[in-house]
Coordinates of C-alpha atoms and ligand atoms in Angstrom, one line a residue:
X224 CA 3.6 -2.2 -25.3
X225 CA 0.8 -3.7 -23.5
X226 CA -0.4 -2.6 -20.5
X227 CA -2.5 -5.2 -19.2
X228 CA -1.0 -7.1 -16.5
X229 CA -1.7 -10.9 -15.8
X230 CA -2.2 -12.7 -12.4
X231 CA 1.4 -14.0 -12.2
X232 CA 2.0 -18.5 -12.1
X233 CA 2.9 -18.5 -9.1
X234 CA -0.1 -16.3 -7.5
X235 CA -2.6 -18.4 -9.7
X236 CA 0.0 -21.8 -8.1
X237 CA -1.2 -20.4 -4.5
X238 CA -4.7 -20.7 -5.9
X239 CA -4.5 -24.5 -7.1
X240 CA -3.2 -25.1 -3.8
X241 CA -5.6 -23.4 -1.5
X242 CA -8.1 -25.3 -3.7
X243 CA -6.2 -28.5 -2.7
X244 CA -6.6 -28.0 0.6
X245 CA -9.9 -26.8 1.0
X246 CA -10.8 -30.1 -1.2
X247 CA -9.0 -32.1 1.3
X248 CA -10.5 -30.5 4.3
X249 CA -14.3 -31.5 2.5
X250 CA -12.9 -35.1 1.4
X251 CA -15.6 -37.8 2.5
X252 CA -18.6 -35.0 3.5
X253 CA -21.1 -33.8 1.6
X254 CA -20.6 -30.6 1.0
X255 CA -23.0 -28.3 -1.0
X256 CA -23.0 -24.9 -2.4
X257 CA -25.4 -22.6 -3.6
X258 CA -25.3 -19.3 -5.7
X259 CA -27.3 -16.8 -6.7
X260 CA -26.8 -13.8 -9.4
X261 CA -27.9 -10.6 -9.9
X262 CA -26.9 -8.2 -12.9
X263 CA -25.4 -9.3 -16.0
X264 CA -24.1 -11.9 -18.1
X265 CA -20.7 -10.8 -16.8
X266 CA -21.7 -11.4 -13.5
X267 CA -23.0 -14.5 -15.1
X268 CA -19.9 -15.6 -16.1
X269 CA -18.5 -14.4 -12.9
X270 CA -20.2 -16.8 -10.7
X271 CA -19.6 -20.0 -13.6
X272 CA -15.8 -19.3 -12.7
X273 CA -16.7 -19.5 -9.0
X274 CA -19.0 -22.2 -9.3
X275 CA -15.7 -24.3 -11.2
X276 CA -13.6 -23.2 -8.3
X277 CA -16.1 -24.7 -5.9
X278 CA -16.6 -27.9 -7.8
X279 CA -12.5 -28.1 -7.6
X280 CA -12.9 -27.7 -3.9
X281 CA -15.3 -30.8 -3.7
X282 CA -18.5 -29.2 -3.3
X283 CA -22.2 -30.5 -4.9
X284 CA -24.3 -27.7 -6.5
X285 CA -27.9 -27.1 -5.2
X286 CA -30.5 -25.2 -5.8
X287 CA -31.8 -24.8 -2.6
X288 CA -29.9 -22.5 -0.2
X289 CA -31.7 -24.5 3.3
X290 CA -29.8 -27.2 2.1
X291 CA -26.4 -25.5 1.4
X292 CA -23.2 -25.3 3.7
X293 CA -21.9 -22.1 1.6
X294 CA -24.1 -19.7 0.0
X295 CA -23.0 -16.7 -2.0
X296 CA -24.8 -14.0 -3.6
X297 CA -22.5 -12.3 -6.7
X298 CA -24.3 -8.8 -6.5
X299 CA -25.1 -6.0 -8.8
X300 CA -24.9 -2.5 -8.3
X301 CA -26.2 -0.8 -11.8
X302 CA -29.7 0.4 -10.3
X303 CA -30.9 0.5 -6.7
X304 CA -33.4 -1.7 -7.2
X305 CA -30.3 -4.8 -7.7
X306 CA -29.3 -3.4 -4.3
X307 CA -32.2 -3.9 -2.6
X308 CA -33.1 -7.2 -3.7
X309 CA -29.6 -8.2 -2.5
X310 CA -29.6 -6.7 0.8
X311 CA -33.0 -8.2 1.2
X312 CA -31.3 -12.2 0.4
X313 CA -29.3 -11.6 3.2
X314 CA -31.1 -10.2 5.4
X315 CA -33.5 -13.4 5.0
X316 CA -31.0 -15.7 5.4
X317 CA -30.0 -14.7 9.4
X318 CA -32.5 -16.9 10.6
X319 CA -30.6 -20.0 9.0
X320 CA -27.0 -18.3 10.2
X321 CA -28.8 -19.1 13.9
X322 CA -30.1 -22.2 13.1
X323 CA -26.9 -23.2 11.0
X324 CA -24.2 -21.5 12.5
X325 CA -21.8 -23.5 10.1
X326 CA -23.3 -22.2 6.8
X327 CA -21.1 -19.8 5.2
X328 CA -22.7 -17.0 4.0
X329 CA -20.6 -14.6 1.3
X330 CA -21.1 -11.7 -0.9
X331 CA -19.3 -10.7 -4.1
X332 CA -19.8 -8.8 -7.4
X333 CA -20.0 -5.2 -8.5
X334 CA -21.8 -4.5 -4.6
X335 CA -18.8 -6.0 -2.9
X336 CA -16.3 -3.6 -4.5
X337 CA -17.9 -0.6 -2.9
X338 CA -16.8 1.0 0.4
X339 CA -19.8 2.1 1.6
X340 CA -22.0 -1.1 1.1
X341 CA -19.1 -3.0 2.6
X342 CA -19.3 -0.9 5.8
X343 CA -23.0 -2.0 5.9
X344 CA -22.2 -5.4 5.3
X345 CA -19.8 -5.1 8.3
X346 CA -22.3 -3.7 10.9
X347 CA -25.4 -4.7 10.3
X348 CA -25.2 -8.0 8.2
X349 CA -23.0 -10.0 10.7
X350 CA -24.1 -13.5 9.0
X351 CA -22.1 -12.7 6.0
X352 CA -18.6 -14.1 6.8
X353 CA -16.7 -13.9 3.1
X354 CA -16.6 -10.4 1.4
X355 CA -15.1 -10.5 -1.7
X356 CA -14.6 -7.8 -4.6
X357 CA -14.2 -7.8 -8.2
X358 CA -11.0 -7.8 -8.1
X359 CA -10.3 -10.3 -5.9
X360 CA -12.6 -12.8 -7.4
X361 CA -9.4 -15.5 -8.4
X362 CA -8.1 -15.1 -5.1
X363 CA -11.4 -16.8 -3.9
X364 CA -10.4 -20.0 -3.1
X365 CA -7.3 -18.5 -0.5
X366 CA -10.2 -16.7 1.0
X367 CA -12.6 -19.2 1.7
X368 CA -9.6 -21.2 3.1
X369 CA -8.9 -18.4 5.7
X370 CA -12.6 -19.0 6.7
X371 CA -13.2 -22.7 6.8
X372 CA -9.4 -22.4 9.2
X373 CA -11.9 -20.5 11.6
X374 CA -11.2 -16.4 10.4
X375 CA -14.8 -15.0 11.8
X376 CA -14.9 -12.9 8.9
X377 CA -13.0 -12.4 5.4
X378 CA -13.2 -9.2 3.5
X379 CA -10.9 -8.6 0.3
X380 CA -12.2 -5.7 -2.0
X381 CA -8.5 -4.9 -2.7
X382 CA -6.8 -5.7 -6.0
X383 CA -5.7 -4.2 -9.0
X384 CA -6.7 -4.2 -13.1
X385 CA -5.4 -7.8 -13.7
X386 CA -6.5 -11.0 -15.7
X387 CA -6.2 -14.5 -14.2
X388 CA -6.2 -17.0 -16.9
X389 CA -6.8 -20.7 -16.2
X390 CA -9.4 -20.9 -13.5
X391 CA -11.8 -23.3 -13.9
X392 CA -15.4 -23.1 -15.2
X393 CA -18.6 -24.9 -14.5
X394 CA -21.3 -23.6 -17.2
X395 CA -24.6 -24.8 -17.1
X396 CA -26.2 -26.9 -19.1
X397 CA -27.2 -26.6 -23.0
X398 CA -25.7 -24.9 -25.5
X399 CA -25.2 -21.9 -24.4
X400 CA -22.1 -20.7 -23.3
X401 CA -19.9 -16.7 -21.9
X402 CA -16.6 -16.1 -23.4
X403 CA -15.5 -12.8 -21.6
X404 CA -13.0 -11.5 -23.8
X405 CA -12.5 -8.4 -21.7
X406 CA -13.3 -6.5 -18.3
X407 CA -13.9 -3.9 -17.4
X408 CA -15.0 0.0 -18.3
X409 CA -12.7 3.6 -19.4
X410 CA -16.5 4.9 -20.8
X411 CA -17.6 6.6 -17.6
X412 CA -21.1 7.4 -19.0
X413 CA -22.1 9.5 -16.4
X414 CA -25.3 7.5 -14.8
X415 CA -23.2 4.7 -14.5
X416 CA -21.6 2.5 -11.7
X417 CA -19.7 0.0 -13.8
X418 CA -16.3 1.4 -14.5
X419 CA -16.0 2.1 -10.7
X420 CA -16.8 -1.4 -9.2
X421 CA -15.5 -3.0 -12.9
X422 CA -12.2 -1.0 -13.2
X423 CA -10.6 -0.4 -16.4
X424 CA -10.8 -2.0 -19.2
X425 CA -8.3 -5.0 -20.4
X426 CA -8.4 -7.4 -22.8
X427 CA -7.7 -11.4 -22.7
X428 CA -5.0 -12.0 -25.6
X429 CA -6.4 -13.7 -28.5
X430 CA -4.6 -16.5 -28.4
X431 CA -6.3 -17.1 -25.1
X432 CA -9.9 -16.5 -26.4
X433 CA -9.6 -18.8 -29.3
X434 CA -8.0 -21.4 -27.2
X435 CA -11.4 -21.6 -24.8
X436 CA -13.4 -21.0 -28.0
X437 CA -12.1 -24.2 -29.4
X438 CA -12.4 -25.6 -26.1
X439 CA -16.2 -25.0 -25.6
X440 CA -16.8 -26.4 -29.7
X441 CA -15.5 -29.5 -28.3
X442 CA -17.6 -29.5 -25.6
X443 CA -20.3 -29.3 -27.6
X444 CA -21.0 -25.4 -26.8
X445 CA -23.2 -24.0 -29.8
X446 CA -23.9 -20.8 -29.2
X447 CA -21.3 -18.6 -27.6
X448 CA -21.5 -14.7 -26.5
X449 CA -18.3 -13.2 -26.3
X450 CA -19.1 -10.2 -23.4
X451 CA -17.1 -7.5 -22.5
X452 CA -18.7 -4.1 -21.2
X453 CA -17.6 -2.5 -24.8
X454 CA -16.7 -5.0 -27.1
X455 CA -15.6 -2.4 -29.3
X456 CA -12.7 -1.4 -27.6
X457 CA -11.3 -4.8 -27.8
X458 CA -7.8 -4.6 -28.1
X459 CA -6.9 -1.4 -27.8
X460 CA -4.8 -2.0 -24.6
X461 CA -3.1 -4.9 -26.2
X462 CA -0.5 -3.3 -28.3
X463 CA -1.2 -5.7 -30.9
X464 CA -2.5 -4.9 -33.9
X465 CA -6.1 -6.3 -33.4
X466 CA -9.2 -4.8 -33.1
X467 CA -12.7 -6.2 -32.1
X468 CA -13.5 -7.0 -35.8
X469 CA -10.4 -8.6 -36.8
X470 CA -11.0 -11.0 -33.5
X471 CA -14.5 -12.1 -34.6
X472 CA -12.9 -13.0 -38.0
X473 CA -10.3 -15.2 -36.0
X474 CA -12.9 -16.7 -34.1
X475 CA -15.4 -16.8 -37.1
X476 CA -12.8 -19.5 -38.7
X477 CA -12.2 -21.7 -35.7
X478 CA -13.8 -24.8 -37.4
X479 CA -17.6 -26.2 -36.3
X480 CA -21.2 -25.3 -36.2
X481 CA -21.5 -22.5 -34.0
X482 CA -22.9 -19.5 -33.8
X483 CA -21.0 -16.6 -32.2
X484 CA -22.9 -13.1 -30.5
X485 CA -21.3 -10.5 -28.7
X486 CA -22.5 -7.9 -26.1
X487 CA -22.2 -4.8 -25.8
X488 CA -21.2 -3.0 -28.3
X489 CA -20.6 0.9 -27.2
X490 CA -22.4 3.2 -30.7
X491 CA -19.7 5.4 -30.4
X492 CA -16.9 2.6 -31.2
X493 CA -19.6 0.4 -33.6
X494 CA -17.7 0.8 -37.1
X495 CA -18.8 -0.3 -40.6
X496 CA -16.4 -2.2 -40.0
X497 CA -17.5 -4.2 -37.5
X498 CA -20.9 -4.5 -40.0
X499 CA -18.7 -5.3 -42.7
X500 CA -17.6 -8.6 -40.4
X501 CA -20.7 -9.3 -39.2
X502 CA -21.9 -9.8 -43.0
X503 CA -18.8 -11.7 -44.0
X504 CA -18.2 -14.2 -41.3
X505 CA -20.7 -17.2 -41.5
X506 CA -21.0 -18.1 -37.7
X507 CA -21.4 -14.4 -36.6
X508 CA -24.9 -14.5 -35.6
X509 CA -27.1 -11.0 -37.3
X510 CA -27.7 -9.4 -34.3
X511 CA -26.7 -6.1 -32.4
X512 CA -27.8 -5.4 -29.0
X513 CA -26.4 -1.7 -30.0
X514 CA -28.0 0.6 -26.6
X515 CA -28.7 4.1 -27.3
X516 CA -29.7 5.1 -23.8
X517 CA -31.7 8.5 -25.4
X518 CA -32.7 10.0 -28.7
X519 CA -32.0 13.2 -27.1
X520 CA -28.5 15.0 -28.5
X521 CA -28.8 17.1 -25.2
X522 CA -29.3 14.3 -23.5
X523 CA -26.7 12.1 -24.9
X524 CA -24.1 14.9 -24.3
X525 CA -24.8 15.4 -20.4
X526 CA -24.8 11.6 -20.6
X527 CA -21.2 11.6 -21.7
X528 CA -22.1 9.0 -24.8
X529 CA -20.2 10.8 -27.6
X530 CA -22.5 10.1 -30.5
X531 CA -25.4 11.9 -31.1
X532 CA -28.9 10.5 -32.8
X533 CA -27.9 11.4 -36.0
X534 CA -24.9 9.4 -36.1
X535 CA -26.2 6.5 -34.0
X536 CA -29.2 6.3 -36.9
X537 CA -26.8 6.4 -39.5
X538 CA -25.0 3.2 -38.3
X539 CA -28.4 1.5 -38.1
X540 CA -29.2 2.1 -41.5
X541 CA -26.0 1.1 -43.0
X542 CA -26.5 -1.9 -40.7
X543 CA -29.9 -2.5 -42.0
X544 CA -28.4 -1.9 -45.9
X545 CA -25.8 -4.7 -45.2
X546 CA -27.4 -7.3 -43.4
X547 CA -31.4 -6.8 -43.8
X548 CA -32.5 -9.9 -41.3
X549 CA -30.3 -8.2 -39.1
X550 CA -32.2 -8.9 -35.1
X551 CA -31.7 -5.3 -33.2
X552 CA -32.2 -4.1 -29.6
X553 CA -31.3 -1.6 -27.3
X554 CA -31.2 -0.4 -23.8
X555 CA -33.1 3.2 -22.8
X556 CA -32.7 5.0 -20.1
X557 CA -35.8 7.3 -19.1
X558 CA -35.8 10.5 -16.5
X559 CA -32.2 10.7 -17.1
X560 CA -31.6 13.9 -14.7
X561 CA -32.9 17.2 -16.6
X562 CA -35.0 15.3 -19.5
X563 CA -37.9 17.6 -20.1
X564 CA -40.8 15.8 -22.4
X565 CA -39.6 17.0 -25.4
X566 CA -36.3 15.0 -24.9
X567 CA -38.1 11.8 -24.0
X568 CA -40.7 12.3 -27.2
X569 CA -37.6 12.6 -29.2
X570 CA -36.7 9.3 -27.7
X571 CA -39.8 7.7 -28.2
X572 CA -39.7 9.0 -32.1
X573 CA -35.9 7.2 -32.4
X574 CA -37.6 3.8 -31.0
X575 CA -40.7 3.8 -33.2
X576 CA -38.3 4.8 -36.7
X577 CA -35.6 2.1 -35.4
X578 CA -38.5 -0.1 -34.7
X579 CA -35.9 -2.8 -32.3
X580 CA -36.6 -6.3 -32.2
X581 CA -36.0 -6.4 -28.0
X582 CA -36.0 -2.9 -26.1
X583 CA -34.8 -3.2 -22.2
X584 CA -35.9 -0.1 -20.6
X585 CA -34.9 1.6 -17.5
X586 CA -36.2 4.2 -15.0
X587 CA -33.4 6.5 -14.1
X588 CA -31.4 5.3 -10.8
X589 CA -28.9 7.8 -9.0
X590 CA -25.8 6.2 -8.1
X591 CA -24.4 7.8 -5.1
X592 CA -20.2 8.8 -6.7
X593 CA -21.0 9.4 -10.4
X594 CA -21.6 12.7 -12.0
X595 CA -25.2 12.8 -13.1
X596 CA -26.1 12.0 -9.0
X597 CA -25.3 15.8 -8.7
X598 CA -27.4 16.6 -11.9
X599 CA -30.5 18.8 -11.1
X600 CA -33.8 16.6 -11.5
X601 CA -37.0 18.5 -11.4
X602 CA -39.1 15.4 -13.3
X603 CA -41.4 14.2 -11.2
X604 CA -41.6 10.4 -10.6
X605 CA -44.9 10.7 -11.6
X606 CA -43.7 12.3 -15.0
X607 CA -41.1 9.9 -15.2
X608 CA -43.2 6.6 -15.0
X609 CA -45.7 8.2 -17.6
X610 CA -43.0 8.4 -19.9
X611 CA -41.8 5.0 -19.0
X612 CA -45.5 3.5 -20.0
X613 CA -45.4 5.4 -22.9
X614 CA -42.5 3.9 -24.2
X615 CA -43.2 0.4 -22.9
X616 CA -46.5 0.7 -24.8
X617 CA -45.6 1.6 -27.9
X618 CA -42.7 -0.6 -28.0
X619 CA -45.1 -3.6 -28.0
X620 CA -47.0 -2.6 -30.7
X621 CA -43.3 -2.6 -32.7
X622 CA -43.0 -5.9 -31.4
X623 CA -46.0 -7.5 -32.1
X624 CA -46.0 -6.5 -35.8
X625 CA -42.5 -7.4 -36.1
X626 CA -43.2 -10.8 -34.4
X627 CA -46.1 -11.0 -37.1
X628 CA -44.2 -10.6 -40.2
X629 CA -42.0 -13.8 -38.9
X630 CA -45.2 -15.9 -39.8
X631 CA -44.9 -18.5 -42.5
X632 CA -41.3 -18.0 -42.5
X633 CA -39.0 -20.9 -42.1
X634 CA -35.8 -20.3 -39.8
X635 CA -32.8 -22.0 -39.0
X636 CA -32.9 -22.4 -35.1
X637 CA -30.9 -24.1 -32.6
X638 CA -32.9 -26.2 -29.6
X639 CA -31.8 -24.7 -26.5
X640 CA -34.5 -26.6 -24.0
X641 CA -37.3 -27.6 -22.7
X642 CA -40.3 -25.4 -22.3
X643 CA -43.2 -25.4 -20.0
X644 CA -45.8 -25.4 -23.2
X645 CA -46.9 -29.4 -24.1
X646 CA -48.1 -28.1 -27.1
X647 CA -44.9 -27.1 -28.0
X648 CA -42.3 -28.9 -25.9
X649 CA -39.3 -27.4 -27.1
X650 CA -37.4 -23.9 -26.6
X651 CA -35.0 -22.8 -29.2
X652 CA -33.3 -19.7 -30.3
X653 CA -33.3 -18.0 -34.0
X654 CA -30.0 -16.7 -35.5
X655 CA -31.1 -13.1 -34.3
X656 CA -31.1 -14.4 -31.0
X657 CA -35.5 -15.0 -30.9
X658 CA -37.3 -17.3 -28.5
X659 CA -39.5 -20.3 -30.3
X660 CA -41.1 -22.8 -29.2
X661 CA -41.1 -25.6 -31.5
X662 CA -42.6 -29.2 -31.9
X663 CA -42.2 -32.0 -34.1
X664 CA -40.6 -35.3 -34.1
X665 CA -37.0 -35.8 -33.0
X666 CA -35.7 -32.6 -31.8
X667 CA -32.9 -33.2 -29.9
X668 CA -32.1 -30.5 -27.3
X669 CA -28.3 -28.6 -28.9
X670 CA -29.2 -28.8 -32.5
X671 CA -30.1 -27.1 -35.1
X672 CA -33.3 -27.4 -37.2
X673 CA -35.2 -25.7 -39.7
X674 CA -38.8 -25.1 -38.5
X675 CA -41.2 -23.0 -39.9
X676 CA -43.5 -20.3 -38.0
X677 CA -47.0 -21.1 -37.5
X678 CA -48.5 -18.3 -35.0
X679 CA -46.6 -15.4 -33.1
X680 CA -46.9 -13.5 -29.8
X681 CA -45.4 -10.0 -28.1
X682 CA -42.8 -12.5 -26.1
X683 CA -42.5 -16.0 -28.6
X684 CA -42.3 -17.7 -32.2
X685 CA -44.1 -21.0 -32.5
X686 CA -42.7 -22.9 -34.8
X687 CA -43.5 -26.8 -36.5
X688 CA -40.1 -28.6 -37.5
X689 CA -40.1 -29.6 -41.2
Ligands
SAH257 N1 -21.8 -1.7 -20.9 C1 -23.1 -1.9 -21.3 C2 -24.1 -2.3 -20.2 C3 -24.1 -1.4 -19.0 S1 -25.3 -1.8 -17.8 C4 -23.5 -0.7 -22.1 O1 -22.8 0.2 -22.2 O2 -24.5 -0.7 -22.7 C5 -26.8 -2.1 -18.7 C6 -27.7 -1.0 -18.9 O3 -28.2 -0.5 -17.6 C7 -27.2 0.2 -19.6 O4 -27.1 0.1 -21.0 C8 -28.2 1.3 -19.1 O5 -29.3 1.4 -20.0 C9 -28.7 0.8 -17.8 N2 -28.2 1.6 -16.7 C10 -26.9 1.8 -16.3 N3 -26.8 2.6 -15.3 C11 -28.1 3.0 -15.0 C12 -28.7 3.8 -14.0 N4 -28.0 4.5 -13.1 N5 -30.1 3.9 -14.0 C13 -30.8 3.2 -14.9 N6 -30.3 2.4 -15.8 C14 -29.0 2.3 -15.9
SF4_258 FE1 -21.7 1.9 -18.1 FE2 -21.3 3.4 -20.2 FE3 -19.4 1.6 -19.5 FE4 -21.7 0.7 -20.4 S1 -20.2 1.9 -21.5 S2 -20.7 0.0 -18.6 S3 -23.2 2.2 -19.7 S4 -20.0 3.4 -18.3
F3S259 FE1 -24.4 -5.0 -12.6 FE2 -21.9 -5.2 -12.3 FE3 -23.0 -6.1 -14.5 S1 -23.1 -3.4 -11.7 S2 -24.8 -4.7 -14.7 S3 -23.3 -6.8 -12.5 S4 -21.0 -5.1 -14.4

């Protein structure tokens, strides 16, 4: 039986026609919208969907906020730091609220969804006029109606677990494209903020995924991320029998020249299976953003991961057996709550063995309503960014020598822009998901080349087309 409910026709009918109107009310002026995003690619592809129901609703897109009629910041809650730097948009833009009392300021995303930063929203930031959750992002468009109709101020963080297929989507440009294929988060890895402002997870059906997946190859779309928080667990609210790996083999034989990632995938639910499918299908791109937070067992437990080093090295190896280009990174989290230095140096022994391609660190962040917030933390901050540089520094030494070892080879790479370097005018990504910067005669920006590498740094390939 599945258990994943879907926004019903006729709520989604209310939608189209909200959209109508608003587009009607906007017919003959030059409307303009702006948006900003913090967090990640979900959010990413959050704010595409909003950006589609905008365009529907006849507004321009800028990139300039002084010259917008509705601005809206889709927030991020994971760290502190993400709160501050939205709270700090906002708080900038009062000064244009007074000057352009018609500009509609709004606020969504993970932020949005929680009570207390709502509350503060209401008292203090009174040039925010839309409010809108997660959960109520598809009922956007009925909202902004209610405040163009002259509601002072909208606020919606109500809602429950569902999945609104059929809005529509304005990605940017290039070939790079989201595919959500689910939402949301049952992990509840105790540092973490997602499954609260994210809600549980449910999957799209399949039919629906490779119907947009066809889509975007028609659209030209070459390189395609399908994101869900844990990829991994794909499925299992479907009551179907499909799992993560049998999707990317459905996907893998949708026909064209694509390449197709995925993030993230949860260690605990990363199968040799899913390795197995990697190696098999074609278009699945050899890479693995597989985080392992801490190469601390103790750590890892109080962290509620459910894997411990041991096991998480043991997929890497087999990974590394199977597919030996294979492009990995991870994300680490240091002064976790009760990490002595021992813990950390185990960490730091896991990252220089794994030896990742890409390693996204993070300083510990207390998130008021999870678990570890009430963990006892005697590190010092001190302690904790000494461990941070530590890490940081020895992870560029990996990088550098495995950046060297690219030189003289020659890749496959698909052009995804323009870069800032005349010397080599031309950005482009490897299979594992590597920023080059190529040159040569007639690259076209959306295609794929072979190029081989002719020097190397800690952030970029530089590579000469053949
Ligand atoms: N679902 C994904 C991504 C979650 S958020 C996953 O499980 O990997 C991305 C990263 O932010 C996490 O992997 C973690 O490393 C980091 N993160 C999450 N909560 C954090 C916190 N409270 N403090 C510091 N880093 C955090
Ligand atoms: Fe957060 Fe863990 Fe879920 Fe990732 S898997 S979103 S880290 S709770
Ligand atoms: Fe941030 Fe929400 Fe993503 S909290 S990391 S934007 S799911």
């Amino acid at each position: 039986m599945s258990q994943q409910t879907t926004v019903s026709a006729e709520q989604l009918r209310a939608q189209f026609g909200d959209m109508s109107l608003v587009a009607a009310m906007n017919h003959g002026r030059e409307k303009r919208a702006y948006t900003h995003t913090f967090g990640c690619q979900q959010n990413e592809a959050d704010t595409e969907t909003i950006r589609g129901m905008l365009a529907e609703m006849g507004y321009q897109m800028t990139d300039s906020p002084e010259h917008a009629d509705f601005i809206l910041f889709n927030t991020c809650a994971v760290r502190e730091h993400a709160e501050d730097r939205a709270f700090g948009n906002i708080g900038a833009l009062s000064h244009l609220k007074k000057q352009r009392p018609d500009v509609i300021i709004a606020l969504c995303g993970c932020m949005a969804q929680q009570e207390k930063n709502v509350e503060k929203i209401k008292k203090s930031y009174p040039q925010v006029s839309l409010l809108f959750g997660t959960h109520a992002l598809w009922r956007f468009p009925s909202l902004l109606r209610r405040v163009l109709t002259g509601e002072k101020r909208v606020f919606d963080i109500g809602g429950a677990d569902d999945i609104a297929e059929g809005l529509p989507v304005l990605r940017g440009e290039g070939p790079k494209a989201w595919l959500s294929i689910m939402y949301g988060c049952n992990n509840f890895c105790t540092y973490c903020i997602v499954p609260y402002v994210r809600g549980r997870e449910r999957s799209r059906r399949p039919e629906e995924i490779e119907a947009e997946l066809r889509e975007l190859t028609r659209e030209g779309y070459k390189d395609i991320t399908l994101l869900g928080q844990n990829v991994n667990s794909y499925g299992k609210d479907l009551g179907l029998e499909i799992d993560f790996s049998d999707l990317l083999r459905r996907l893998n034989d949708v026909p064209g020249d694509f390449l197709l990632r995925f993030m993230t995938s949860h260690p605990k639910d990363a199968s040799r299976k899913l390795i197995d499918t990697m190696a098999a299908c074609s278009k699945v791109a050899k890479q693995l953003h597989l985080p392992v937070q801490s190469g601390s067992d103790a750590v890892l437990s109080r962290m509620n991961r459910r894997y411990t080093a041991g096991e998480y090295r043991e997929l890497i190896r087999y990974a590394r057996e199977e597919i030996p280009e294979i492009v990995l990174s991870s994300d680490i989290i240091v002064g976790f709550p009760g990490e002595t230095e021992a813990d950390f140096e185990e960490t730091l022994r896991l990252t220089q063995e794994i030896e990742y391609d890409l390693l996204f660190t993070f300083l510990y962040s207390k998130r008021s309503g999870t678990p570890a917030a009430s963990y006892e933390d005697p590190a010092t901050s001190a302690e904790k960014q000494a461990r941070f540089e530590r890490l940081l520094r020895a992870q560029d030494e990996i990088v550098a020598r495995r950046q060297a070892a690219y030189q003289g080879k020659t890749l496959r790479l698909l052009v995804d822009g323009e870069s800032k370097n005349p010397d080599y005018p031309f950005t482009a990504r490897t299979e594992g998901n590597l920023l080059v910067c190529v040159r040569g005669e007639d690259i076209v920006v959306g295609s794929f080349i072979e190029a081989e590498i002719e020097k190397t740094s800690l952030r970029c390939l530089y590579a000469q087309k053949r």
